[in-house]
Coordinates of C-alpha atoms in Angstrom, one line a residue:
X146 CA -76.3 -42.0 43.9
X147 CA -79.9 -41.7 43.7
X148 CA -81.9 -39.9 40.9
X149 CA -79.2 -37.5 39.6
X150 CA -82.3 -35.7 37.7
X151 CA -84.0 -35.0 40.8
X152 CA -81.1 -32.9 42.0
X153 CA -81.4 -28.9 42.0
X154 CA -78.7 -26.8 40.5
X155 CA -77.8 -25.8 44.0
X156 CA -77.3 -29.3 45.2
X157 CA -75.4 -30.1 42.2
X158 CA -73.0 -27.5 42.5
X159 CA -72.6 -28.4 46.2
X160 CA -71.9 -31.8 45.4
X161 CA -69.3 -30.8 42.7
X162 CA -67.4 -28.8 45.1
X163 CA -67.4 -31.6 47.7
X164 CA -65.8 -33.9 44.9
X165 CA -68.5 -36.6 45.4
X166 CA -70.3 -36.0 42.1
X167 CA -69.2 -35.7 38.4
X168 CA -70.7 -33.1 36.1
X169 CA -70.3 -35.9 33.2
X170 CA -72.4 -38.4 35.2
X171 CA -75.0 -35.8 35.7
X172 CA -74.9 -34.8 32.2
X173 CA -75.1 -38.4 30.9
X174 CA -78.3 -38.8 33.1
X175 CA -79.9 -35.5 32.0
X176 CA -79.3 -36.3 28.3
X177 CA -81.0 -39.7 28.8
X178 CA -84.1 -37.8 30.2
X179 CA -84.0 -35.4 27.4
X180 CA -84.1 -38.2 25.0
X181 CA -87.1 -39.8 26.8
X182 CA -89.0 -36.4 27.1
X183 CA -88.3 -35.8 23.4
X184 CA -90.0 -39.2 22.6
X185 CA -92.8 -39.1 25.2
X186 CA -94.0 -35.3 24.9
X187 CA -92.1 -33.7 22.2
X188 CA -90.1 -31.2 24.3
X189 CA -87.1 -30.8 22.3
X190 CA -86.3 -29.4 18.7
X191 CA -82.5 -30.2 19.2
X192 CA -80.4 -32.4 21.6
X193 CA -76.7 -31.9 21.5
X194 CA -75.1 -34.9 23.2
X195 CA -71.7 -34.1 21.8
X196 CA -71.8 -30.6 22.9
X197 CA -73.5 -31.2 26.3
X198 CA -70.6 -34.0 27.0
X199 CA -67.8 -31.6 25.8
X200 CA -69.2 -28.8 28.3
X201 CA -69.5 -31.3 31.2
X202 CA -65.8 -32.6 30.7
X203 CA -64.5 -29.0 30.7
X204 CA -66.7 -28.3 33.7
X205 CA -65.2 -31.6 35.4
X206 CA -61.6 -30.1 34.9
X207 CA -62.5 -27.0 36.3
X208 CA -64.0 -28.4 39.4
X209 CA -61.1 -30.7 39.8
X210 CA -58.6 -27.7 39.9
X211 CA -61.2 -26.0 42.4
X212 CA -61.8 -23.2 39.8
X213 CA -65.4 -23.2 38.8
X214 CA -66.4 -20.7 36.3
X215 CA -69.6 -19.6 37.9
X216 CA -72.4 -20.5 40.3
X217 CA -74.0 -22.9 37.6
X218 CA -70.7 -24.6 36.6
X219 CA -71.6 -28.2 35.3
X220 CA -75.4 -27.7 35.7
X221 CA -77.4 -29.0 32.7
X222 CA -79.6 -26.3 30.8
X223 CA -82.0 -26.2 28.2
X224 CA -82.9 -23.0 26.0
X225 CA -86.2 -22.4 24.4
X226 CA -85.8 -22.1 20.7
X227 CA -86.4 -18.3 20.6
X228 CA -83.2 -17.4 21.9
X229 CA -79.9 -17.5 20.1
X230 CA -77.4 -20.1 20.9
X231 CA -74.0 -20.3 19.3
X232 CA -73.6 -23.3 17.1
X233 CA -77.3 -24.2 16.7
X234 CA -80.2 -22.9 14.5
X235 CA -82.7 -20.8 16.0
X236 CA -85.8 -21.1 14.0
X237 CA -88.3 -19.9 16.6
X238 CA -90.8 -22.6 16.0
X239 CA -91.0 -22.2 12.4
X240 CA -89.9 -24.4 9.3
X241 CA -86.4 -23.4 8.0
X242 CA -86.2 -21.4 4.9
X243 CA -83.1 -20.6 2.7
X244 CA -82.3 -17.4 4.9
X245 CA -82.1 -19.6 8.1
X246 CA -78.9 -21.4 7.1
X247 CA -76.9 -19.3 9.5
X248 CA -74.0 -18.9 10.4
X249 CA -75.4 -19.2 13.9
X250 CA -72.3 -17.6 15.8
X251 CA -73.9 -15.5 18.4
X252 CA -75.5 -16.3 21.7
X253 CA -78.4 -14.3 23.2
X254 CA -77.4 -12.4 26.4
X255 CA -78.9 -14.8 28.8
X256 CA -77.3 -17.7 27.1
X257 CA -73.9 -16.0 26.9
X258 CA -74.1 -15.4 30.6
X259 CA -74.6 -19.1 31.1
X260 CA -71.9 -20.1 28.8
X261 CA -69.6 -17.8 30.8
X262 CA -70.6 -19.4 33.9
X263 CA -69.8 -23.0 32.8
X264 CA -73.3 -24.3 32.2
X265 CA -73.9 -27.5 30.2
X266 CA -76.1 -26.9 27.3
X267 CA -78.6 -30.1 26.7
X268 CA -80.4 -28.8 23.7
X269 CA -83.3 -26.5 22.6
X270 CA -86.8 -26.8 23.3
X271 CA -90.0 -26.4 21.6
X272 CA -92.0 -23.3 21.0
X273 CA -95.0 -22.3 18.7
X274 CA -94.0 -20.2 15.8
X275 CA -92.5 -16.9 17.1
X276 CA -93.9 -17.8 20.5
X277 CA -97.3 -16.5 19.5
X278 CA -99.6 -18.3 21.6
X279 CA -100.3 -19.8 25.2
X280 CA -99.8 -23.6 24.0
X281 CA -97.0 -25.1 22.2
X282 CA -97.6 -26.7 18.7
X283 CA -96.5 -25.7 15.5
X284 CA -96.3 -26.9 11.8
X285 CA -92.8 -27.3 12.1
X286 CA -92.5 -29.6 15.2
X287 CA -95.9 -30.6 16.2
X288 CA -97.5 -30.4 19.7
X289 CA -95.8 -30.7 22.9
X290 CA -97.7 -32.7 25.6
X291 CA -97.9 -32.5 29.2
X292 CA -95.6 -34.6 31.7
X293 CA -98.5 -35.6 33.6
X294 CA -100.9 -36.5 30.8
X295 CA -99.2 -36.6 27.3
X296 CA -102.4 -36.1 25.4
X297 CA -102.9 -32.6 27.1
X298 CA -100.9 -29.6 26.5
X299 CA -98.0 -28.5 28.4
X300 CA -98.9 -24.9 27.8
X301 CA -97.0 -22.2 26.0
X302 CA -95.1 -20.7 24.5
X303 CA -92.3 -22.0 26.7
X304 CA -94.0 -25.4 26.9
X305 CA -90.9 -27.4 25.8
X306 CA -88.9 -26.0 28.5
X307 CA -91.5 -26.4 31.3
X308 CA -91.8 -30.1 30.2
X309 CA -88.1 -30.7 30.2
X310 CA -87.6 -29.4 33.7
X311 CA -90.6 -31.2 34.9
X312 CA -89.2 -34.6 33.6
X313 CA -85.8 -34.0 34.8
X314 CA -83.9 -33.2 31.7
X315 CA -81.9 -30.4 33.5
X316 CA -83.0 -28.4 36.4
X317 CA -82.6 -25.0 34.7
X318 CA -84.1 -23.6 31.3
X319 CA -84.4 -20.4 29.9
X320 CA -87.9 -19.3 28.6
X321 CA -89.5 -16.0 27.2
X322 CA -92.7 -14.4 28.3
X323 CA -94.9 -11.8 26.4
X324 CA -98.2 -12.8 27.8
X325 CA -97.7 -15.5 30.1
X326 CA -95.3 -17.7 28.4
X327 CA -93.2 -18.9 31.1
X328 CA -96.0 -18.9 33.7
X329 CA -98.8 -20.6 31.7
X330 CA -96.7 -23.8 31.1
X331 CA -95.2 -23.6 34.7
X332 CA -98.6 -23.8 35.9
X333 CA -99.7 -26.8 33.8
X334 CA -96.4 -28.7 34.3
X335 CA -96.0 -28.1 38.0
X336 CA -92.8 -26.1 38.0
X337 CA -91.4 -22.8 39.1
X338 CA -91.1 -19.8 36.8
X339 CA -90.5 -16.2 37.1
X340 CA -91.2 -13.4 34.6
X341 CA -88.8 -10.7 36.0
X342 CA -89.3 -7.0 35.8
X343 CA -89.0 -5.9 32.2
X344 CA -85.4 -5.2 31.2
X345 CA -84.2 -7.3 34.2
X346 CA -82.7 -9.8 31.9
X347 CA -81.1 -8.4 28.8
X348 CA -82.9 -9.4 25.5
X349 CA -81.3 -9.6 22.0
X350 CA -82.3 -9.7 19.3
X351 CA -85.1 -7.1 20.4
X352 CA -88.5 -8.9 20.4
X353 CA -91.1 -7.8 17.6
X354 CA -93.4 -7.8 20.6
X355 CA -91.6 -4.7 22.3
X356 CA -91.7 -4.3 25.9
X357 CA -94.1 -7.0 26.4
X358 CA -91.3 -9.4 26.0
X359 CA -89.4 -10.8 29.0
X360 CA -86.7 -13.7 29.6
X361 CA -87.3 -15.6 32.5
X362 CA -85.9 -18.7 34.7
X363 CA -88.0 -21.9 34.4
X364 CA -86.9 -24.3 37.4
X365 CA -88.2 -26.7 40.0
X366 CA -88.2 -24.3 43.0
X367 CA -87.5 -20.6 43.7
X368 CA -84.0 -21.2 45.1
X369 CA -82.7 -22.5 41.7
X370 CA -84.7 -19.5 40.0
X371 CA -82.8 -17.1 42.2
X372 CA -79.4 -18.6 41.4
X373 CA -80.3 -18.4 37.6
X374 CA -81.6 -15.0 37.8
X375 CA -78.3 -13.9 39.4
X376 CA -76.4 -15.4 36.3
X377 CA -78.6 -14.1 33.6
X378 CA -79.6 -10.8 35.0
X379 CA -76.4 -9.2 34.3
X380 CA -75.9 -6.4 31.8
X381 CA -75.4 -6.6 28.1
X382 CA -74.6 -3.8 25.8
X383 CA -76.9 -5.0 23.0
X384 CA -80.0 -4.4 24.9
X385 CA -80.6 -0.6 25.0
X386 CA -83.5 -1.1 27.7
X387 CA -81.8 -3.3 30.1
X388 CA -81.9 -2.1 33.9
X389 CA -78.3 -2.3 34.7
X390 CA -76.8 -4.3 37.6
X391 CA -79.2 -5.6 40.2
X392 CA -79.2 -3.9 43.5
X393 CA -78.1 -7.0 45.2
X394 CA -77.9 -10.8 44.7
X395 CA -81.2 -12.4 44.4
X396 CA -80.1 -15.5 46.2
X397 CA -79.5 -13.3 49.1
X398 CA -83.2 -12.5 49.4
X399 CA -84.1 -16.2 50.3
X400 CA -82.4 -16.4 53.5
X401 CA -85.2 -15.6 55.7
X402 CA -86.8 -19.1 54.5
X403 CA -90.3 -19.7 55.6
X404 CA -90.2 -16.7 57.7
X405 CA -89.8 -14.4 54.8
X406 CA -93.4 -13.4 54.3
X407 CA -94.0 -12.4 57.8
X408 CA -95.5 -8.9 57.8
X409 CA -96.0 -8.7 54.0
X410 CA -99.1 -7.0 52.9
X411 CA -100.8 -9.5 50.3
X412 CA -103.8 -8.6 48.3
X413 CA -105.6 -11.8 47.3
X414 CA -108.0 -11.6 44.1
X415 CA -109.4 -14.9 43.6
X416 CA -110.9 -14.1 40.2
X417 CA -109.8 -10.6 39.4
X418 CA -113.3 -9.6 40.0
X419 CA -114.7 -11.6 36.9
X420 CA -112.9 -14.7 36.0
X421 CA -114.6 -18.1 35.9
X422 CA -112.2 -20.0 37.8
X423 CA -112.3 -24.0 38.1
X424 CA -113.3 -25.1 41.6
X425 CA -110.3 -27.3 42.2
X426 CA -108.0 -24.5 41.1
X427 CA -109.8 -22.0 43.3
X428 CA -109.6 -24.3 46.3
X429 CA -105.9 -25.1 46.1
X430 CA -105.2 -21.5 45.5
X431 CA -106.9 -20.5 48.7
X432 CA -105.3 -22.9 50.8
X433 CA -101.9 -21.6 49.7
X434 CA -103.2 -18.1 50.7
X435 CA -104.2 -19.3 54.0
X436 CA -100.7 -20.7 54.6
X437 CA -99.4 -17.2 53.6
X438 CA -101.4 -16.0 56.4
X439 CA -100.4 -18.7 58.9
X440 CA -96.8 -17.7 58.1
X441 CA -97.6 -14.2 59.1
X442 CA -98.5 -12.2 56.1
X443 CA -101.5 -9.7 56.3
X444 CA -104.0 -11.1 53.6
X445 CA -106.8 -8.9 52.3
X446 CA -109.0 -10.3 49.8
X447 CA -109.5 -7.5 47.2
X448 CA -109.1 -6.8 43.4
X449 CA -106.4 -4.6 41.8
X450 CA -107.6 -1.5 40.1
X451 CA -107.5 -3.0 36.5
X452 CA -110.1 -1.9 33.8
X453 CA -112.6 -4.7 32.7
X454 CA -110.5 -7.5 31.2
X455 CA -112.3 -7.1 27.8
X456 CA -110.8 -3.7 27.3
X457 CA -107.5 -4.8 28.7
X458 CA -107.4 -8.0 26.4
X459 CA -108.4 -5.8 23.3
X460 CA -105.3 -3.4 24.2
X461 CA -103.1 -6.5 24.4
X462 CA -104.4 -7.9 21.2
X463 CA -103.5 -4.6 19.4
X464 CA -99.9 -4.7 20.7
X465 CA -99.6 -8.5 20.3
X466 CA -101.2 -8.8 16.7
X467 CA -99.2 -5.6 15.6
X468 CA -96.0 -7.3 16.8
X469 CA -96.8 -10.7 15.1
X470 CA -97.6 -8.9 11.8
X471 CA -94.3 -7.3 12.0
X472 CA -92.5 -10.3 12.3
X473 CA -94.2 -11.9 9.2
X474 CA -94.2 -8.7 7.1
X475 CA -91.1 -9.9 5.0
X476 CA -92.6 -13.3 4.3
X477 CA -93.5 -14.1 0.7
X478 CA -97.1 -15.6 -0.1
X479 CA -95.7 -19.1 0.0
X480 CA -94.0 -18.8 3.4
X481 CA -97.2 -17.0 4.7
X482 CA -99.4 -19.9 3.5
X483 CA -97.4 -22.4 5.5
X484 CA -97.9 -20.6 8.8
X485 CA -99.9 -22.0 11.8
X486 CA -103.4 -20.6 10.6
X487 CA -103.9 -18.7 13.9
X488 CA -100.9 -16.9 13.4
X489 CA -101.9 -15.9 9.8
X490 CA -105.1 -14.8 11.3
X491 CA -103.9 -12.6 14.1
X492 CA -101.1 -11.1 11.4
X493 CA -103.8 -10.2 9.2
X494 CA -105.7 -8.4 11.8
X495 CA -102.6 -6.8 13.1
X496 CA -101.6 -5.4 9.9
X497 CA -104.9 -3.3 9.8
X498 CA -104.4 -1.6 13.1
X499 CA -103.2 2.1 12.5
X500 CA -100.7 4.0 14.4
X501 CA -103.5 5.7 16.3
X502 CA -104.8 2.3 17.3
X503 CA -101.5 1.2 18.7
X504 CA -101.0 4.4 20.5
X505 CA -104.5 3.9 22.1
X506 CA -103.5 0.6 23.4
X507 CA -100.3 2.1 25.1
X508 CA -102.4 4.6 26.6
X509 CA -104.3 1.8 28.2
X510 CA -101.2 0.2 29.2
X511 CA -99.8 3.4 30.9
X512 CA -103.1 3.7 32.7
X513 CA -102.8 0.2 34.2
X514 CA -99.1 0.8 35.0
X515 CA -100.2 3.9 37.3
X516 CA -102.9 1.8 38.7
X517 CA -100.9 -0.8 39.8
X518 CA -98.1 1.6 41.1
X519 CA -100.6 3.0 43.4
X520 CA -102.1 -0.5 44.3
X521 CA -98.5 -1.5 45.4
X522 CA -98.3 1.6 47.8
X523 CA -100.8 -0.4 49.6
X524 CA -99.7 -3.9 49.1
X525 CA -96.4 -5.6 48.7
X526 CA -97.8 -8.6 46.7
X527 CA -101.1 -9.5 44.8
X528 CA -101.8 -13.1 44.7
X529 CA -104.0 -15.0 42.0
X530 CA -104.4 -18.2 40.3
X531 CA -101.8 -18.5 37.6
X532 CA -104.5 -20.3 35.3
X533 CA -108.1 -20.4 36.1
X534 CA -108.2 -24.0 34.9
X535 CA -105.7 -27.3 34.4
X536 CA -104.2 -28.4 31.1
X537 CA -106.7 -29.2 28.3
X538 CA -106.0 -31.3 25.2
X539 CA -102.9 -30.6 23.3
X540 CA -102.9 -29.4 19.6
X541 CA -105.7 -26.7 19.9
X542 CA -105.2 -23.0 20.9
X543 CA -108.4 -23.0 23.2
X544 CA -110.3 -25.5 25.3
X545 CA -112.6 -27.6 23.0
X546 CA -116.3 -26.7 23.5
X547 CA -115.3 -23.3 25.3
X548 CA -116.6 -21.1 22.5
X549 CA -113.5 -19.1 23.0
X550 CA -111.6 -17.8 19.9
X551 CA -107.9 -16.7 21.0
X552 CA -105.7 -18.0 24.0
X553 CA -105.8 -14.8 25.8
X554 CA -109.4 -15.5 26.7
X555 CA -108.2 -18.5 29.0
X556 CA -104.9 -16.5 30.2
X557 CA -106.5 -13.6 32.1
X558 CA -104.2 -13.7 34.9
X559 CA -100.8 -13.5 33.1
X560 CA -100.8 -11.1 30.0
X561 CA -102.0 -8.0 32.2
X562 CA -98.8 -8.1 34.1
X563 CA -96.8 -8.0 30.8
X564 CA -98.6 -4.9 29.9
X565 CA -97.4 -3.3 33.3
X566 CA -93.9 -4.8 33.2
X567 CA -94.2 -6.2 36.7
X568 CA -92.4 -9.4 38.3
X569 CA -94.7 -12.4 38.3
X570 CA -94.2 -16.1 39.3
X571 CA -96.1 -19.3 39.1
X572 CA -95.4 -21.9 41.6
X573 CA -97.4 -25.5 41.9
X574 CA -99.9 -25.5 44.9
X575 CA -101.7 -28.5 44.3
X576 CA -103.5 -31.0 41.7
X577 CA -106.8 -31.5 40.7
X578 CA -108.8 -34.7 40.6
X579 CA -107.2 -35.9 37.5
X580 CA -103.4 -35.3 39.1
X581 CA -102.9 -32.2 36.9
X582 CA -101.0 -29.3 38.3
X583 CA -102.6 -26.1 39.6
X584 CA -100.4 -22.9 39.9
X585 CA -100.4 -20.2 42.2
X586 CA -99.3 -16.5 40.8
X587 CA -97.5 -14.0 42.8
X588 CA -97.2 -10.5 41.4
X589 CA -94.8 -7.8 42.8
X590 CA -94.4 -4.1 42.1
X591 CA -91.8 -3.2 39.5
X592 CA -88.2 -3.9 40.4
X593 CA -89.5 -6.2 43.4
X594 CA -88.4 -9.3 42.0
X595 CA -86.4 -10.3 45.1
X596 CA -89.8 -10.1 47.2
X597 CA -91.5 -12.1 44.8
X598 CA -88.7 -14.9 44.9
X599 CA -88.5 -14.5 48.7
X600 CA -92.4 -14.9 49.0
X601 CA -92.2 -17.9 46.8
X602 CA -89.2 -19.6 48.6
X603 CA -91.0 -19.3 51.9
X604 CA -93.9 -21.3 50.5
X605 CA -91.5 -23.8 49.3
X606 CA -89.8 -24.0 52.6
X607 CA -93.3 -24.2 54.5
X608 CA -94.4 -27.2 52.2
X609 CA -97.0 -25.0 50.7
X610 CA -95.6 -25.0 47.3
X611 CA -96.4 -28.6 46.3
X612 CA -94.1 -30.2 44.0
X613 CA -96.5 -32.7 42.3
X614 CA -95.3 -36.3 43.1
X615 CA -95.2 -37.4 39.6
X616 CA -93.0 -34.8 38.6
X617 CA -89.7 -36.8 38.6
X618 CA -91.0 -40.1 38.0
X619 CA -90.1 -42.3 35.0
X620 CA -91.1 -40.4 31.8
X621 CA -94.5 -41.4 30.9
X622 CA -95.2 -43.4 27.7
X623 CA -95.5 -41.5 24.4

């Protein structure tokens, strides 16, 4: 059969339909990978062997009758431990307290849509406490390592999901992204991730980080991401800000293949005008942009009309730190003292902001949105690096010796587009001298999710989205 864990969701369901592959066999293989990934890089907070095998048996019966429940029936998936999943605790990277005993009887909207479609739930993946930072470690679960170098970070805050997908523990995962949290680990772990337009995927309970927070697919290619988005992007009445039904199937947008970028107006910003980018990253991203031009895109090297990044970062901090302070507002002193020290620091700062400070940050955000709306009248896509560097040591918020204080200082390409609510994707475009993945960042106008997926898929079809060769190797030793 070859490596069952190397098959995409689309390939799995095609073989289920043909009758030459069993969801149970696939699930057993994926569970073995999950256990290995848990040991090697600490990607999971929970693996549910019995539940997954029960899901797989039910799927096998449906396929045997020729009555699959949906387009991901029998496909192994993982869920970031920020999202509710019926039957399991959702501790959001924090230590359990008496109020966390459940009952856990409700699915988040995205999880509910996957359950309705027959997905097989392998387990829940690691996150920092409340998804607060761009790396994945917490006092509750420790640090999550990188599939290519376990002593380095997977990125975050959806780092467990990225590592699980990279190591073959299911081809699909649900992540969340409030400032880069699916795209940062996608870049560091060599997978694909999409932060959809805000509201495209319903979110419940509402995030304390408000309209910065998105739910997004994390996969090994753009085709599977489109498949997953078609499932999870359906409406749910619990999210008052959901956009409603999508205008069409996202999978249909990929039919043009490598020709899907011909004629697109692409703005290439190598550094947003001011970011120091590692030479290996800059070179790999430029090669991918050259490939876009070869495929017929009209590429112009230019920067988007964003304010200076120091001001953007300060506005984001006001919004983000305030949200963190709201999350922890009910905590007593004992529980507050047990928090990640960095989280305690930003909560204290967030609690000092006034309503006027918050509204001033909203003003910055609205101005950015207007500017990017005008920019996309001229350009269909913006391309940047996803990260200015590759993965650094795990267990720290910022690279050692960098002089940085907060994770936002090394993620300048991601969080601005949470502020503007635009769709943005990361896909692998090469590796550095140490074999660590490099990410390419595609940003579209609001509601242009299908276009972002189409361009990403074209790069995969053309061989420019480079899946690092180690991604489906045996799990590295711990």
